[in-house]
Coordinates of C-alpha atoms in Angstrom, one line a residue:
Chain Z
X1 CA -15.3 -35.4 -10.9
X2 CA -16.5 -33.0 -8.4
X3 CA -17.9 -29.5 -9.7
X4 CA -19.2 -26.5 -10.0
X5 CA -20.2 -25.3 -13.4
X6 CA -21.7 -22.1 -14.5
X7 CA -23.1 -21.2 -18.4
X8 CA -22.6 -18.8 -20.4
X9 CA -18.8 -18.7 -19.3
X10 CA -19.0 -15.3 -21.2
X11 CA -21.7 -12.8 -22.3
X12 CA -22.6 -9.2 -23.4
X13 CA -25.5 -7.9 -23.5
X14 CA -27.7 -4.7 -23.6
X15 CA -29.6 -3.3 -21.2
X16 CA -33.1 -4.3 -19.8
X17 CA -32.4 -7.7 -21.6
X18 CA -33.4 -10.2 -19.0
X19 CA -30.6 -13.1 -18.9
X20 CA -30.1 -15.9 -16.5
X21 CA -26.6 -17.1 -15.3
X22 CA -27.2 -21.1 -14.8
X23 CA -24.9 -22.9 -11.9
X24 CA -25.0 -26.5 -11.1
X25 CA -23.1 -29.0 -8.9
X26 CA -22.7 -32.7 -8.7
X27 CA -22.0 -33.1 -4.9
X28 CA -25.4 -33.0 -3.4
X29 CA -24.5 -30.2 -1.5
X30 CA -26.8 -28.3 0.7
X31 CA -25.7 -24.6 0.5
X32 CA -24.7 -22.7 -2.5
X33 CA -24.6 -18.8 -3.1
X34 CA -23.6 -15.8 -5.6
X35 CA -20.6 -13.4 -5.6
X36 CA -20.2 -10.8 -7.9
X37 CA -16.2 -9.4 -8.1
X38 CA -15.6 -5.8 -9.5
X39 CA -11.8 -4.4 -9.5
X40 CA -10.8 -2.2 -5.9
X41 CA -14.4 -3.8 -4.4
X42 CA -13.1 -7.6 -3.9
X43 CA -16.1 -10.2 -3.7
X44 CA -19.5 -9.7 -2.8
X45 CA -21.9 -12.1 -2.1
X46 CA -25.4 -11.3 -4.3
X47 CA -27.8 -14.3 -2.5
X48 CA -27.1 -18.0 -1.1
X49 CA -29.4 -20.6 -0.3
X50 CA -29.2 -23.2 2.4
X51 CA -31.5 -25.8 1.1
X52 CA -34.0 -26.4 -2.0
X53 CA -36.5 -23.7 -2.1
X54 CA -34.8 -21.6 1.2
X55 CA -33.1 -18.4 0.0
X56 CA -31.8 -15.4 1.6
X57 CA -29.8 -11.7 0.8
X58 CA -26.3 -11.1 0.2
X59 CA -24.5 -7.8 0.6
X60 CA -25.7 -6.7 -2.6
X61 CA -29.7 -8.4 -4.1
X62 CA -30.6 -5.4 -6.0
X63 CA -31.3 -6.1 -9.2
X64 CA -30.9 -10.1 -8.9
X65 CA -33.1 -12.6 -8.4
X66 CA -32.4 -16.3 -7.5
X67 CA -34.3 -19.8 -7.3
X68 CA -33.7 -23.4 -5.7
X69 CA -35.9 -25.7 -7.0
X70 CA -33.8 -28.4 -7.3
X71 CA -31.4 -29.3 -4.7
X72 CA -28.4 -29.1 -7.5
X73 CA -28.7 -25.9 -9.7
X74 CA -28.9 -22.2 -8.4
X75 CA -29.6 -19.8 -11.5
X76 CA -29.1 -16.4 -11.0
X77 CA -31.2 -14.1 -12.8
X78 CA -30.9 -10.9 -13.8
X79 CA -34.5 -9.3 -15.3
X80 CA -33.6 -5.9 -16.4
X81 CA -29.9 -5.8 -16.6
X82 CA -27.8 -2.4 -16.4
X83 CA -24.3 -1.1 -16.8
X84 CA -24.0 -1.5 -13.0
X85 CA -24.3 -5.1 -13.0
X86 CA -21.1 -5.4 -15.9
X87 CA -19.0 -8.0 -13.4
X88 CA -17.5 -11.2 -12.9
X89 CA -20.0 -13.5 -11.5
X90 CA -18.8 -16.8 -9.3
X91 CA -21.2 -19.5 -7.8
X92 CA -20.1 -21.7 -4.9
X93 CA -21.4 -24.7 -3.2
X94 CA -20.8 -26.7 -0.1
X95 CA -22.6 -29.5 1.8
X96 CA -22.9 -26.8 4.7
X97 CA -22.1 -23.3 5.4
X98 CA -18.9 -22.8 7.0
X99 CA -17.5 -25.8 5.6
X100 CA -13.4 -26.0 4.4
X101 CA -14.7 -28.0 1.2
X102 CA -16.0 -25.2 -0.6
X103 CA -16.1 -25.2 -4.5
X104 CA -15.9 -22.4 -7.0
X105 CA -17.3 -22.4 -10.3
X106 CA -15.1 -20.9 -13.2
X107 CA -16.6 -17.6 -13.5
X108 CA -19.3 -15.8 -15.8
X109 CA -18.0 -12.4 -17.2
X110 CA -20.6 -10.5 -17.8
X111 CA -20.9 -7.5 -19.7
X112 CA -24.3 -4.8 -20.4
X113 CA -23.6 -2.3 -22.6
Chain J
X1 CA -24.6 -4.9 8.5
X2 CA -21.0 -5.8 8.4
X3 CA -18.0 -3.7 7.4
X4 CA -14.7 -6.1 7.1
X5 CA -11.8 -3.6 6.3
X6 CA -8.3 -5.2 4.8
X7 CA -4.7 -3.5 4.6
X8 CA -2.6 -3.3 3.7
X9 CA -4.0 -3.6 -0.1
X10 CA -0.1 -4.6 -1.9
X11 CA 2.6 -6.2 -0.1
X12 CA 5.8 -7.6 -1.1
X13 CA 7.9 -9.9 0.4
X14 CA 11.0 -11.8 -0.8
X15 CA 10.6 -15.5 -0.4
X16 CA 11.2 -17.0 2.8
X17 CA 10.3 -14.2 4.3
X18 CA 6.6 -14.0 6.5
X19 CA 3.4 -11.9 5.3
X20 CA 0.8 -10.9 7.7
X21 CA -2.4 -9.5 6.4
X22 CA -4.9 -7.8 8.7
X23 CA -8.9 -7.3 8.6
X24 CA -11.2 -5.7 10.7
X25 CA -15.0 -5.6 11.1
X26 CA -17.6 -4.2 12.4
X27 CA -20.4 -6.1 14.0
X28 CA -19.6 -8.2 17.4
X29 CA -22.4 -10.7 16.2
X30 CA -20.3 -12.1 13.7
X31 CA -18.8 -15.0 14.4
X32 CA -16.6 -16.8 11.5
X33 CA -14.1 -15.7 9.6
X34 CA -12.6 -17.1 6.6
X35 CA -9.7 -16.2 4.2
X36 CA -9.3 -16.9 0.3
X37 CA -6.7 -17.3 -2.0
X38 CA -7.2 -16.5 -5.9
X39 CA -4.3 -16.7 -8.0
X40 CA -4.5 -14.3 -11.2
X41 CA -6.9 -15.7 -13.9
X42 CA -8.6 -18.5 -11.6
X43 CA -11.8 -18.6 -9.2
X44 CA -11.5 -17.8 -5.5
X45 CA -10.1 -20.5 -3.0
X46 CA -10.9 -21.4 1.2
X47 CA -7.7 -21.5 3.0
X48 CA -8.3 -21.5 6.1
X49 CA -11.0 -20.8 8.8
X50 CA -11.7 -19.5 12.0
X51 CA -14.6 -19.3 14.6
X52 CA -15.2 -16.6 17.2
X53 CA -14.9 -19.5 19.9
X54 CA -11.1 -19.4 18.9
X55 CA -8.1 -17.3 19.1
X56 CA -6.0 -19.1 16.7
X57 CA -5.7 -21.5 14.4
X58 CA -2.3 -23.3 12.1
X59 CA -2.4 -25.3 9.0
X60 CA 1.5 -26.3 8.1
X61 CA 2.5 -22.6 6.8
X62 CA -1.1 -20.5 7.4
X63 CA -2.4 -19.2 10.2
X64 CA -5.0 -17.0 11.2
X65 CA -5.4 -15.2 14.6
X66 CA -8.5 -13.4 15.4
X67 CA -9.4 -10.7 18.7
X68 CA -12.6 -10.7 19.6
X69 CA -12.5 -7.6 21.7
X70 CA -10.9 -5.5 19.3
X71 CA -12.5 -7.0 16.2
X72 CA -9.4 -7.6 14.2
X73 CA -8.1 -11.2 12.4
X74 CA -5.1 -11.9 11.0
X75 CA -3.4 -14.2 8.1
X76 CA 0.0 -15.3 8.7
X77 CA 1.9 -16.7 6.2
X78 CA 5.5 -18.3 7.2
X79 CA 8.2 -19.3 4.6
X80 CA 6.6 -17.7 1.8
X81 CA 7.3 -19.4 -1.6
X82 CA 6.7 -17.9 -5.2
X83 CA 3.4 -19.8 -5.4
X84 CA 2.4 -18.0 -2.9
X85 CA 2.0 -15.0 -5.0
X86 CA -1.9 -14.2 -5.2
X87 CA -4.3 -11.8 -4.0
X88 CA -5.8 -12.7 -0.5
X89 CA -9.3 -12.0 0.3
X90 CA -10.7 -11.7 4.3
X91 CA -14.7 -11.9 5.3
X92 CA -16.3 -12.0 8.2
X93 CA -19.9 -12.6 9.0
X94 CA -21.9 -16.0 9.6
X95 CA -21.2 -18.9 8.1
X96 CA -23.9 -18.7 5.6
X97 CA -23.6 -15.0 4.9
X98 CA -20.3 -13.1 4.5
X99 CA -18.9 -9.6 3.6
X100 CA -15.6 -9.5 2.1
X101 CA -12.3 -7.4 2.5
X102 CA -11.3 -5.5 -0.5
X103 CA -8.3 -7.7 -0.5
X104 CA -4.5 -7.7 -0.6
X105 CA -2.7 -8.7 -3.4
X106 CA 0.8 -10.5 -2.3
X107 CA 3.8 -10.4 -4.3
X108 CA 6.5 -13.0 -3.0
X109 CA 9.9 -12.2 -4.8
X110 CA 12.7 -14.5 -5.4

């Protein structure tokens, strides 16, 4: 079955804990990128990557980091976590930007007290 | 960068009825334009698409126009039906890197 999964589904955590938000796929696809969703703010896109070990800013990198080291996963990391960053967290993938066939993972809720 | 501005932010229909939701942005270099769907409780969902080398495009009840020269798009939904009911997201940017309406949450009524 094709899909997107991300781990932990769920997580709180304190501040300046470093944590990393794991997301892998199964379709060999190319690109993949980050959202973050806050309430009255809508979706915004954190990082994306088009290719293993190419990278690039989103609307909103500050305080994230990301890697692509293997064409499937695309962990999002977050080094010194703060209040700020409390959100839902999506991952995406598609064989190339722009494409209609664009998968979702579930979702990572994360919270930093 | 990009500024993609949604409205209206509720709307309410009753079913059969048409919805139209409207975006704007900011910067003429972008040049595609997507719409999502996410139903309450689930992860985000690609409708429908369009490219600044179009003007409009129709899948069955969707459709999505888009003016270049005065930077606005637009989702049109025909026929709505209950299922419909979901909050709709615009962006706009490239096709690798997008900025996202705040969305509009539609309400189709029976």
């Amino acid at each position: 079955e094709a899909q997107v999964t991300q781990n932990p589904r769920y997580l709180i955590t304190v501040t300046g804990k470093k944590l990393t938000v794991t997301c892998s796929q199964n379709m060999n696809h190319e690109y993949m990128s980050w959202y973050r969703q806050d309430p009255g703010l809508g979706l915004r896109q954190i990082y994306y990557s088009m290719n293993v070990e190419v990278t690039d800013k989103g609307d909103v990198p500050e305080g994230y980091k990301v890697s692509r080291k293997e064409k499937r996963n695309f962990p999002l990391i977050l080094e010194s976590p703060s209040p700020n960053q409390t959100s839902l967290y999506f991952c995406a993938s598609s064989q190339r930007p722009g494409s209609l066939e664009q998968y979702f993972g579930p979702g990572t809720r994360l919270t930093v007290t | 960068g990009e500024n993609v501005e949604q409205h209206p932010s509720t709307l309410s229909v009753q079913e059969g009825d048409s919805a139209v939701i409207k975006c704007t942005y900011s910067d003429s270099a972008s040049n595609y334009f997507p719409w999502y769907k996410q139903e309450l409780g689930k992860r985000p969902q690609l409708i429908i698409d369009i490219r600044s080398n179009v003007g409009e495009k129709k899948d069955q009840r969707i459709a999505v126009t888009l003016n270049k020269t005065a930077k606005h798009f637009s989702l049109h939904i025909t026929e709505t039906q209950p299922e419909d009911s979901a909050v709709y997201f615009c962006a706009g940017g490239t096709a690798s890197k997008l900025t996202f309406g705040t969305g509009t949450r539609l309400q189709v009524t029976l």
